[in-house]
Coordinates of C-alpha atoms in Angstrom, one line a residue:
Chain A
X1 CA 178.3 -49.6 77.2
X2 CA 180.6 -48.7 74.6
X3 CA 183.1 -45.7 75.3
X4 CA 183.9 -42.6 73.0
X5 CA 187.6 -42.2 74.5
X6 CA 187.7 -38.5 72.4
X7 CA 185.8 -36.5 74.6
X8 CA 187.6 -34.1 77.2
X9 CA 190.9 -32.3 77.4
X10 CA 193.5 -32.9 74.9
X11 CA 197.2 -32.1 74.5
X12 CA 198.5 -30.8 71.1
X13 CA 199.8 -32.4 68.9
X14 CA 196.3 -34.9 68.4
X15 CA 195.0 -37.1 65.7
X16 CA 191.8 -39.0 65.9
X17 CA 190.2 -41.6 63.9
X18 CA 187.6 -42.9 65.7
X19 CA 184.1 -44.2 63.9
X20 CA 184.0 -42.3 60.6
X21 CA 185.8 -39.4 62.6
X22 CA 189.4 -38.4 61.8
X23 CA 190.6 -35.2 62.6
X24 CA 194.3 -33.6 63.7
X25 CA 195.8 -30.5 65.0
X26 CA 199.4 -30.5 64.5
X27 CA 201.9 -28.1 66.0
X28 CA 203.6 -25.9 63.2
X29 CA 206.6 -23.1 64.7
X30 CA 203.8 -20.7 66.6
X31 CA 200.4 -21.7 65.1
X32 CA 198.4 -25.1 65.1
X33 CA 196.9 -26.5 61.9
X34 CA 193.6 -28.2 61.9
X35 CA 192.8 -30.6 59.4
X36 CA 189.6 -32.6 59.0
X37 CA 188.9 -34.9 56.6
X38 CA 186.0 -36.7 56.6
X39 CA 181.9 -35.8 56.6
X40 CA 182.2 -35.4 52.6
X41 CA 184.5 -32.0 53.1
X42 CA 188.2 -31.3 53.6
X43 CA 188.6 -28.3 56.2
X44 CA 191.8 -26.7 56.8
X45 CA 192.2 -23.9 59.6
X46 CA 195.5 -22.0 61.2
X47 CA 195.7 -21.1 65.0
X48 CA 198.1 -18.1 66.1
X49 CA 199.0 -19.9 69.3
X50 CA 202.0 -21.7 71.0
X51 CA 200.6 -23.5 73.9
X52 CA 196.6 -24.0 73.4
X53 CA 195.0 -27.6 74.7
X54 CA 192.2 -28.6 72.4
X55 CA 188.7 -29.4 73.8
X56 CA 186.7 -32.2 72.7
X57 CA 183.0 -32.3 73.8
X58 CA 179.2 -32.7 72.9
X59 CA 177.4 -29.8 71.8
X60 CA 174.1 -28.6 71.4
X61 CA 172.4 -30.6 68.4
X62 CA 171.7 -28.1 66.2
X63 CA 174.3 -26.8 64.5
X64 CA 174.8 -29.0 61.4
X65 CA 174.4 -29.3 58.9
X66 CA 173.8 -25.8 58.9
X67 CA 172.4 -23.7 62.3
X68 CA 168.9 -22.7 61.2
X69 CA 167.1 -23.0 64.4
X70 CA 167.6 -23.2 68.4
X71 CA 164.4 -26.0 68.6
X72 CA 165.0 -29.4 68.4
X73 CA 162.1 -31.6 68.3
X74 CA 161.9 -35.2 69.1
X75 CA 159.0 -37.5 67.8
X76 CA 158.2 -40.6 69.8
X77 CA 158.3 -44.1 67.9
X78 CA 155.5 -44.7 70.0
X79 CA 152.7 -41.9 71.4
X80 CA 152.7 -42.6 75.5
X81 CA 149.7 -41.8 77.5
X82 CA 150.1 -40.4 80.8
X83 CA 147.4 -40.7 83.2
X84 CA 146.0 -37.4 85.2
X85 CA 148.4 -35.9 88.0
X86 CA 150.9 -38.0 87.8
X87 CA 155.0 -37.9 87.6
X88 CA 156.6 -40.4 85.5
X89 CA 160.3 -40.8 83.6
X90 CA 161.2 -41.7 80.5
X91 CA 164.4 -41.9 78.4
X92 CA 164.7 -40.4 74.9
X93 CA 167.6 -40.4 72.7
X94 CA 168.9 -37.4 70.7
X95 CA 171.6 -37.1 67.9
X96 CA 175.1 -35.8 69.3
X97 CA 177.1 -33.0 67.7
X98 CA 180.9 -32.6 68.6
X99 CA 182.1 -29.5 69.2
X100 CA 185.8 -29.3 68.8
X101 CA 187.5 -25.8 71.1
X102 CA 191.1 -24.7 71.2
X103 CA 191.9 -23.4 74.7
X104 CA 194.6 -21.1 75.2
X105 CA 194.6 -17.9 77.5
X106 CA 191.2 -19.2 79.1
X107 CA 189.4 -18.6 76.5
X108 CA 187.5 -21.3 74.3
X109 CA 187.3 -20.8 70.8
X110 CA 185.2 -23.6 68.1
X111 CA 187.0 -24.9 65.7
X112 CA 184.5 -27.4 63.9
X113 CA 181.6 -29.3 64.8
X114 CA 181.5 -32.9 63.7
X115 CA 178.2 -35.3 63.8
X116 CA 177.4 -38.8 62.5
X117 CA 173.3 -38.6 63.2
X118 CA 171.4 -38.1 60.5
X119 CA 170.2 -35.3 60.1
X120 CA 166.6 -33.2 59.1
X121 CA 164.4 -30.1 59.8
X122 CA 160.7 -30.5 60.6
X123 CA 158.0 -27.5 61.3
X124 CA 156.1 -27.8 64.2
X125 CA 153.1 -26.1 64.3
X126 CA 151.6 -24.6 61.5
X127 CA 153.0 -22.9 58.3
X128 CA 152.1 -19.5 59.8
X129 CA 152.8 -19.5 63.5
X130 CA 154.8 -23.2 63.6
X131 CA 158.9 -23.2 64.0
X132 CA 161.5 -24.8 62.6
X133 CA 162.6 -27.1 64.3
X134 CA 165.4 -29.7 64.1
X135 CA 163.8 -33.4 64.3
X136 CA 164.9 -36.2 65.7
X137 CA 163.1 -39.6 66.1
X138 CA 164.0 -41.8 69.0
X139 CA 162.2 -44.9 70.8
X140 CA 160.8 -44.5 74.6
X141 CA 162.5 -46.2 77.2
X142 CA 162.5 -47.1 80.8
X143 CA 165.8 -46.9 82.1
X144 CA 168.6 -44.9 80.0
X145 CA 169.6 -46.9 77.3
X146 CA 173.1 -48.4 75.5
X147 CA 173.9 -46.0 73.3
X148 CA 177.3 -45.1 71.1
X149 CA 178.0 -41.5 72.5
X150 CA 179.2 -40.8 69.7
X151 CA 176.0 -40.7 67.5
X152 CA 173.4 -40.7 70.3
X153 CA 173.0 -39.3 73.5
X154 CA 169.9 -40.1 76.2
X155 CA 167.3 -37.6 78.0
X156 CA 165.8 -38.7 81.0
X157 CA 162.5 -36.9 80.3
X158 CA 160.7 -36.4 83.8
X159 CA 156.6 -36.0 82.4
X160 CA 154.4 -34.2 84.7
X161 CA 150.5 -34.4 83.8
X162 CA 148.8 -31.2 86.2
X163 CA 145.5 -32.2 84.3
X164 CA 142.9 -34.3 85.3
X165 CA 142.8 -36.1 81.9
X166 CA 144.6 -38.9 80.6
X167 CA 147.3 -37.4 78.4
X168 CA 148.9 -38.8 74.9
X169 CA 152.3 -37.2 74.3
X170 CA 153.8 -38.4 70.7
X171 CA 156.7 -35.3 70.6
X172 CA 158.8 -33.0 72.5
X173 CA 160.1 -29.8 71.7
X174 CA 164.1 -28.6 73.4
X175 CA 165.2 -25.1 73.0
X176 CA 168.9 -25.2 72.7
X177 CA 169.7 -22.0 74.8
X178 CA 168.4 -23.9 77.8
X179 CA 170.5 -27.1 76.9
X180 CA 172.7 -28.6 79.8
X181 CA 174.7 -31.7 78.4
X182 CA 176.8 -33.6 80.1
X183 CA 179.5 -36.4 79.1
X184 CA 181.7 -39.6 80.2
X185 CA 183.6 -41.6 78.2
X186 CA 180.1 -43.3 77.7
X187 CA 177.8 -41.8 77.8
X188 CA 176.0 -38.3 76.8
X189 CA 173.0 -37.4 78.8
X190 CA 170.5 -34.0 79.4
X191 CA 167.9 -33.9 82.0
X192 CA 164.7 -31.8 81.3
X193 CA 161.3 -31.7 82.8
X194 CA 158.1 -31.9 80.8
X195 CA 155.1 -30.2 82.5
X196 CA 151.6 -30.9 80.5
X197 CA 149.6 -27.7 81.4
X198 CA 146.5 -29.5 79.2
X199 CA 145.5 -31.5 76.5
X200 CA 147.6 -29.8 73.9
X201 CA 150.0 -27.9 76.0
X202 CA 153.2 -28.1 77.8
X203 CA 156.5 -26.5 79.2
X204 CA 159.9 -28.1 78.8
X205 CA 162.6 -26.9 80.7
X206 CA 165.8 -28.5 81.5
X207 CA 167.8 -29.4 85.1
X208 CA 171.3 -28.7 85.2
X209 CA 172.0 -32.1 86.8
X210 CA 174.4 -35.1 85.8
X211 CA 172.9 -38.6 85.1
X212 CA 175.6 -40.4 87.1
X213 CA 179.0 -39.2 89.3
X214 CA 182.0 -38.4 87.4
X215 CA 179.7 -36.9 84.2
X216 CA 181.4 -33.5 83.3
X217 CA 179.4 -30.2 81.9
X218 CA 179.7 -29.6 77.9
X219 CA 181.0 -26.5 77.2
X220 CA 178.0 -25.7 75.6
X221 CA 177.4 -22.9 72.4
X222 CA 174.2 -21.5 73.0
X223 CA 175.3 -20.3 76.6
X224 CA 178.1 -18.2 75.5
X225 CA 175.7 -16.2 72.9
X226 CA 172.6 -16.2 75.5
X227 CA 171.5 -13.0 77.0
X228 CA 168.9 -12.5 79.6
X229 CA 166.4 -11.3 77.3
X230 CA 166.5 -15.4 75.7
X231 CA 163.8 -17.8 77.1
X232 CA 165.3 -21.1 78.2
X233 CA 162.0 -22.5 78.3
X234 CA 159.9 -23.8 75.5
X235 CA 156.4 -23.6 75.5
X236 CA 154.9 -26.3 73.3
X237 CA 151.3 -24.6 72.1
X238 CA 150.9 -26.2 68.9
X239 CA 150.6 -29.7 70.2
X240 CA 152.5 -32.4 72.2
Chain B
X1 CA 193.2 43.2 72.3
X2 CA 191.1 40.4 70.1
X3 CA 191.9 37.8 72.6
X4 CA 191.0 40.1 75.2
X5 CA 187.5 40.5 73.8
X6 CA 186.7 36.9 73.2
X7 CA 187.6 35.9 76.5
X8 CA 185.4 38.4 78.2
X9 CA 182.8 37.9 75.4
X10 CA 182.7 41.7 73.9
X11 CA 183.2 40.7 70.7
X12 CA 180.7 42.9 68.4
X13 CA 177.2 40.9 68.1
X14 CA 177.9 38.2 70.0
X15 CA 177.1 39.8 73.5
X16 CA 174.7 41.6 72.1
X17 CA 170.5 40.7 72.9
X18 CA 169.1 38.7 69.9
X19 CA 165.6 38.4 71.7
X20 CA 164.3 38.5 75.5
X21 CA 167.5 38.4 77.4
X22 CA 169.4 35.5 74.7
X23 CA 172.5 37.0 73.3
X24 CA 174.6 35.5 70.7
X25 CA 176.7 33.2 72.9
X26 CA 173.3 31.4 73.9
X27 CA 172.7 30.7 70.6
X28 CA 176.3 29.4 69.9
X29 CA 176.3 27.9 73.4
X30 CA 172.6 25.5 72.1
X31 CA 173.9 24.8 68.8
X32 CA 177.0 23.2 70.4
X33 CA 175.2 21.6 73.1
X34 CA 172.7 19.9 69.9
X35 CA 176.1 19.2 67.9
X36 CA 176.9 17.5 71.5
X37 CA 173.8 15.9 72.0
X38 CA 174.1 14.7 68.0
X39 CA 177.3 12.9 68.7
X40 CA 176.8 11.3 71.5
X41 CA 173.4 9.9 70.2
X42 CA 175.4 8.9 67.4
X43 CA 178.2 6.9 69.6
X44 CA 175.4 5.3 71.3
X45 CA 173.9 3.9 68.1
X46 CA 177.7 2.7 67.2
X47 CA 177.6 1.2 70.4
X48 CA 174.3 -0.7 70.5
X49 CA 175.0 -2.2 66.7
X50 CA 178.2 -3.7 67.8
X51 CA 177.1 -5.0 71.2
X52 CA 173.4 -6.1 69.9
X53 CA 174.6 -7.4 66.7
X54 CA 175.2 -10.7 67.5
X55 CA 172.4 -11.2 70.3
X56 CA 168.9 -10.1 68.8
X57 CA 167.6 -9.9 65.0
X58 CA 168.6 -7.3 62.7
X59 CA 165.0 -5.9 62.5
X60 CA 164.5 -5.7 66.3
X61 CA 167.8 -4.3 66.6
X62 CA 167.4 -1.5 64.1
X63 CA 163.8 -0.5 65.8
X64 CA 165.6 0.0 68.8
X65 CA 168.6 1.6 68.0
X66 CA 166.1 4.4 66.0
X67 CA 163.7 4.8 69.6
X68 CA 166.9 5.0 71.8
X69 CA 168.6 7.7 68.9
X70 CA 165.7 10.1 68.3
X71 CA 164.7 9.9 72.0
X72 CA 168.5 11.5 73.0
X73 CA 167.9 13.7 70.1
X74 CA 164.2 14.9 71.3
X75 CA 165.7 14.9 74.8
X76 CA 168.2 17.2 73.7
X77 CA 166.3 19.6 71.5
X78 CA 163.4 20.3 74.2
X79 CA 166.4 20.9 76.6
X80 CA 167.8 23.5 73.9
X81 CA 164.3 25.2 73.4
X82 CA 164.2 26.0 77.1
X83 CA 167.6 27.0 77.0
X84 CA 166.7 29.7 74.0
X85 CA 163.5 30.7 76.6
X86 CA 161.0 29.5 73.8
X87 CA 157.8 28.5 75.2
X88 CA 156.3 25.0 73.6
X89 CA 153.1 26.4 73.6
X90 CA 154.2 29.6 71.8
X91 CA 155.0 27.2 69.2
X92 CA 152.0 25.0 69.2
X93 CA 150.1 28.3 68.5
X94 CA 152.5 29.1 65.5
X95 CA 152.5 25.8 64.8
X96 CA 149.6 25.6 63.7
X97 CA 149.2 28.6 61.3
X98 CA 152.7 27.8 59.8
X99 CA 151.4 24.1 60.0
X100 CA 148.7 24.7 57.6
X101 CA 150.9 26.2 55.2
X102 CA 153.4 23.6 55.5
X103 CA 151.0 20.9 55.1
X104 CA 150.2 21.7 51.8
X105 CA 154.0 22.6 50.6
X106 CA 154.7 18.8 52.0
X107 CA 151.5 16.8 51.4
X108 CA 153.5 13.7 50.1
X109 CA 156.3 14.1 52.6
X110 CA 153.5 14.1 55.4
X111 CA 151.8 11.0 53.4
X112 CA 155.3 9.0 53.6
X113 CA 155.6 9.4 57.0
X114 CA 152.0 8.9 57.8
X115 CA 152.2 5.6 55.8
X116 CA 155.9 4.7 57.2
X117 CA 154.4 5.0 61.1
X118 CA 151.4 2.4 59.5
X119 CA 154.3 0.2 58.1
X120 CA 156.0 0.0 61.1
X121 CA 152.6 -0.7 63.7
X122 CA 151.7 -3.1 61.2
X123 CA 154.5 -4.9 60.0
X124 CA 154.3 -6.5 57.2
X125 CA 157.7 -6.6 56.2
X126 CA 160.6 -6.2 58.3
X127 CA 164.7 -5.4 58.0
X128 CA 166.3 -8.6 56.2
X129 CA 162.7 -10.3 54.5
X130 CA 162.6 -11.0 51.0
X131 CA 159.9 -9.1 49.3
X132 CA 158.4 -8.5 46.3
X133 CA 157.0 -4.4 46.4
X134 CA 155.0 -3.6 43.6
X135 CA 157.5 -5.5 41.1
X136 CA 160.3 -4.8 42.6
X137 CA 161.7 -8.2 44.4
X138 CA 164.6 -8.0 47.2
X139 CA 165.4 -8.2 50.7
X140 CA 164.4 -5.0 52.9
X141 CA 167.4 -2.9 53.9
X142 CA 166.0 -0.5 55.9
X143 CA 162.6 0.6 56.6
X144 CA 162.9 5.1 57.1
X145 CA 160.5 7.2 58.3
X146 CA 159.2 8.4 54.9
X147 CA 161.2 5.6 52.4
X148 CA 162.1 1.7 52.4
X149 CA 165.2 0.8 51.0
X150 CA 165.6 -2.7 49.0
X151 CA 168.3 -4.3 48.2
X152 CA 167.4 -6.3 44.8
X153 CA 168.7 -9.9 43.7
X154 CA 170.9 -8.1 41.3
X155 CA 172.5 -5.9 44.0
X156 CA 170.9 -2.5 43.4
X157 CA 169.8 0.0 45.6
X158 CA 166.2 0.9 45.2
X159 CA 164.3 3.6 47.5
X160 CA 160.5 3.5 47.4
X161 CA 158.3 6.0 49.2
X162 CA 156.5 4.4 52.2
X163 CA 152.9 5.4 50.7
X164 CA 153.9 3.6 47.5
X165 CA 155.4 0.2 49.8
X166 CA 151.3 0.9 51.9
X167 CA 149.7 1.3 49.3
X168 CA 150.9 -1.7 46.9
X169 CA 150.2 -5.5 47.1
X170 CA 153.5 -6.7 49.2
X171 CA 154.4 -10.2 48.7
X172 CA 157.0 -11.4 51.5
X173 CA 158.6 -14.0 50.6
X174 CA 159.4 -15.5 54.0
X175 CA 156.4 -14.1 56.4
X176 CA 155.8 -17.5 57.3
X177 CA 157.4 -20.3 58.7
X178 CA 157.9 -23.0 55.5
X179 CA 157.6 -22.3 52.1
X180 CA 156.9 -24.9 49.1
X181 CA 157.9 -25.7 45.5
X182 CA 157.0 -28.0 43.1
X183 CA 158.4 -30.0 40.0
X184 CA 156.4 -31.6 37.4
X185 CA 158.8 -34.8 36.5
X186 CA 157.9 -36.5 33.3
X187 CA 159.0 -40.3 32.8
X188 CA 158.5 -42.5 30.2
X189 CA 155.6 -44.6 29.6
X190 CA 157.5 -47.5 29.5
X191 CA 159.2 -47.0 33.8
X192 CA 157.3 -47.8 36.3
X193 CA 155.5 -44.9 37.9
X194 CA 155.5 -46.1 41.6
X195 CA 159.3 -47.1 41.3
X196 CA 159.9 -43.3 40.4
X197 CA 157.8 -42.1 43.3
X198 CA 160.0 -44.6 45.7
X199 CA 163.5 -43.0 44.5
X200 CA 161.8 -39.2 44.7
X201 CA 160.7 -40.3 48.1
X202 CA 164.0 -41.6 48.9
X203 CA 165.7 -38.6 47.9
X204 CA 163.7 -35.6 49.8
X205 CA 164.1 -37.8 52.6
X206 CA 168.1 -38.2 52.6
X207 CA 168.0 -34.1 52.0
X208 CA 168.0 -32.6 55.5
X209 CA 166.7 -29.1 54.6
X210 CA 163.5 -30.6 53.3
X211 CA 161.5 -30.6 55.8
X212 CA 159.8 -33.8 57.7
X213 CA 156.9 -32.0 58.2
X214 CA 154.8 -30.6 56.4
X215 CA 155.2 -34.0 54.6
X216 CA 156.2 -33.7 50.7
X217 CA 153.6 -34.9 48.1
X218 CA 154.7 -36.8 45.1
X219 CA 152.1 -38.1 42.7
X220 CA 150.9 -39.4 39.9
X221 CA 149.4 -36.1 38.5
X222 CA 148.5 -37.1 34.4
X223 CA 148.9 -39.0 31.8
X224 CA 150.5 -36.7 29.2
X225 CA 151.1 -36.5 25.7
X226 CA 154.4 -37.5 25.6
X227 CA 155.1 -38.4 29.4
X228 CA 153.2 -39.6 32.8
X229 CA 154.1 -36.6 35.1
X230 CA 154.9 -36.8 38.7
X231 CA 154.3 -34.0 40.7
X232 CA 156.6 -33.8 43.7
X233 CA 155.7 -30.9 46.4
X234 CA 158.6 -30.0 48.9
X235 CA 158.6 -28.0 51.7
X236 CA 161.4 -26.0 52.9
X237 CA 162.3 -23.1 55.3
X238 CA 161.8 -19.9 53.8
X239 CA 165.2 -18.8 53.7
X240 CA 166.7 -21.8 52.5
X241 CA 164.1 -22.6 49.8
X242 CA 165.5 -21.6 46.8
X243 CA 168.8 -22.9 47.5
X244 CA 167.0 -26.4 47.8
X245 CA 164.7 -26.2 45.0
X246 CA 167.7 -25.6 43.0
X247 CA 169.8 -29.3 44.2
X248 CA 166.8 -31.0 44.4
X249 CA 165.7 -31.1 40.6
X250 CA 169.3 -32.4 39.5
X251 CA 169.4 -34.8 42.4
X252 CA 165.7 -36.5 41.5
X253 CA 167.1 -36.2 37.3
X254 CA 170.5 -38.4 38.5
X255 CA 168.7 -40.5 41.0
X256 CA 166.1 -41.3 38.3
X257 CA 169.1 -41.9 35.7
X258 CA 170.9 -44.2 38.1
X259 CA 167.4 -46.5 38.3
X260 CA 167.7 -46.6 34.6
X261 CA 163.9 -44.3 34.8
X262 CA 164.4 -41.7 32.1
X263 CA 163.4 -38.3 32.0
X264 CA 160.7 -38.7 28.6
X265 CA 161.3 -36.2 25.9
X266 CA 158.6 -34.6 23.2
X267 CA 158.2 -36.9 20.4
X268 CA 156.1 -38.3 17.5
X269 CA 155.2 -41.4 16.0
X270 CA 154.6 -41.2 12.1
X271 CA 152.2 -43.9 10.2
X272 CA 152.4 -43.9 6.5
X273 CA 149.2 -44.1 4.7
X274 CA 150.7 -46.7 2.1
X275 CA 153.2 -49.1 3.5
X276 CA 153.7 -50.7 0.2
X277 CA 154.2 -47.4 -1.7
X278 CA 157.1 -46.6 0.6
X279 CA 158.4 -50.8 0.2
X280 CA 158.2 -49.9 -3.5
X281 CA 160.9 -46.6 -3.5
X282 CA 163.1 -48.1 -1.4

């Protein structure tokens, strides 16, 4: 397993460079200065406060390179078929996006988010009634797999087939305002159930559960903006 | 001795019976209460933009905010009407004599709204879309009652009567969910054709606004006079496509360039009749 060592809590003054990530907040009289320098840009920002802590943590996945959709859709290297009423797991990767806070006064405020997964839109659907989406291709796997948290994080996708037909399943579609993510130093993992209501159709929802002890919650964007009126869900109509 | 009358109301007319047993005061007393009932509509509108702002879409927000404001305001004024003792079916009956004549003083006005109630069960465009309304291209401001208001790429404010927006062909620009372009790119006869596609390829996929799916096209289209054209097809979300068509030309023109595959260019190959005339001059 390799280990991130840049996610959680941090004490200002910080500098990383860490895997094509470099980044520093530096102290300066009564304001911090952030300074990134790397992901083709140079970004520059001043914080009016004394005594904030920065945190350092994975995000949802769909805010770069610009935040054009909640959906984020993952194709399957390989379609799986599922037989009729029947439970089964499988593990899925997904890109990760770091969120970078300052904390000060118990409030969170982002700063930047950084990413090294590539990245791409898709519609799913059609041009009409589709969404956009952003897409993601990942391999299926048995048990979670070793991943570098710092590009990919794992899913442990739990697929429920309530038909009485064998099932093929070659995507799966994430809305972000349901998104629970949780990190270690290695590893960045989400939990979500996938129920196939029929041949074409199923609900994804997500569990707000850890993948193993010690994993800590993401302060997580979409949550702060969600209101009650927001599915969590996601329906997939248009084909799974 | 002024004071005196204000405070116990004698002051000349104001006291006095305008109609049934409504004096002055009653009349002063509703137009504050509507001024009231005005404001406070108007707070509440203030209040939902700034709390709703940043939680729904602009269009759904502004549909709202209009129910929730003339509902106070209807609220208020039927409160008011049986505050001045006038029946609603007195009215209905006046109504529709005065309706008549009103009809016809107002025929377009009526037509706007008629046509502005249509736009809105409808839908077919909505606050923030880019449209193009009988010639006139923008994104939609504000959809009234009677007008729309567009906002046009050059920044300037144009109102057009809802019958006009009903009754035109409306092109919206980002009714559905992807949008494409196209290019026609013209190489040389003497590059390789499928190398050109490759890099093209190559390029739309590196480019994370163009989308995965719908998949893009790029072809082989003719053999031209001067060039063999490629048509590449890319589709993009609505919002972001012009943006994209824009990059993506100069990208596929440098990535071409860099693959030493040039761009062809009009030209002509002349053949003189007589060789050995021209051998002869020179």
């Amino acid at each position: 397993m390799k280990k991130s060592g840049i996610f959680g809590l941090h004490d200002v003054p910080l500098r990383i460079v860490h895997e094509g990530i470099s980044f520093s907040i530096e102290r300066d009289r009564r304001s911090l200065l952030y300074k990134r320098e790397c992901m083709d840009e140079e970004v520059e920002n001043i914080f009016l406060s004394s005594n904030s802590r920065v945190l350092i943590n994975p995000i949802e996945p769909l805010n770069m390179p610009k935040e054009l959709t909640p959906y984020l859709l993952i194709e399957f290297e390989k379609s799986i078929f599922i037989e009729p009423m029947t439970n089964r797991k499988i593990f899925l990767t997904f890109p990760v996006e770091i969120g970078i806070f300052v904390h000060g006064k118990k409030e969170y405020q982002i700063i930047d988010v950084l990413t090294l997964a590539k990245q791409k839109f898709t519609l799913y659907g059609s041009v009409k009634s589709g969404i956009i989406c952003k897409y993601w291709k990942s391999d299926v796997y048995s048990t979670m797999p070793d991943i570098n948290p710092i590009y990919e994080g794992g899913i442990e996708l739990n697929l429920t087939n309530t038909t009485t037909r064998w099932v093929e399943v070659t995507k799966a579609v994430f809305n972000a305002y349901g998104m629970k993510i949780y990190y270690s130093d290695d590893m960045v993992s989400m939990k979500a159930n996938m129920k196939i209501l029929s041949k074409k159709i199923a609900e994804i929802s997500f569990v707000g559960s850890h993948l193993k002890k010690g994993m800590k919650r993401s302060l997580e964007l979409y949550i702060s903006r969600k209101i009650p009126m927001i599915a969590t869900k996601f329906l997939m109509e248009e084909g799974i | 001795m002024i004071l005196d009358n204000v405070i116990h109301g004698n002051i000349t007319g104001l006291d006095s019976v305008i109609y049934g047993t409504i004096t002055g005061f009653d009349l002063i007393e509703t137009v504050v209460f509507l001024i009231i009932a005005i404001l406070i509509a108007r707070l509440v509108v203030i209040y939902l933009r700034r709390s709703l702002k940043d939680r729904m879409s602009r269009d759904i927000m502004e549909i709202t905010i209009k129910v929730i404001y003339y509902t106070i305001i209807v609220i208020a004024v039927l409160f008011a009407l049986k505050r001045l003792e006038i029946e609603l079916s007195g009215l209905l009956v006046a109504g529709g004599i005065i309706g008549i004549v009103i009809g016809f003083a107002t025929q377009s006005i009526v037509g706007n709204l008629i046509s502005g109630l249509f736009l809105m069960i409808e839908r077919p465009i909505k606050i923030g879309d880019q449209v193009d309304i009988d010639g006139t291209s923008g994104y939609v401001e504000d959809i009234h009652t009677v007008s729309t208001i567009i906002r046009t790429y050059e920044g300037l404010y144009v109102r057009i009567p809802n019958e006009k927006v009903f009754t035109n062909k409306i092109t919206n620009y980002v009714a559905n969910t992807a949008r494409r372009f196209q290019y026609v790119v013209g190489i040389r006869y003497s590059d390789d054709a499928d190398e050109a596609i490759e890099i093209i390829k190559d390029l739309i996929e590196e480019h994370p606004i163009a989308l995965k799916n719908p998949s893009p096209k790029v072809f082989v289209d003719n053999l031209g006079d001067n060039a063999v054209n490629i048509i590449v097809r890319i589709w993009a979300p609505p919002t972001e496509w012009y943006d994209l068509k824009m990059e993506m030309l100069w990208k596929i023109k440098k990535g071409l360039e860099e693959n030493e595959i040039e761009i062809a260019f009009p030209q002509q190959t002349v053949w003189f009749a007589n060789e050995l005339r021209k051998k002869e001059v020179s």
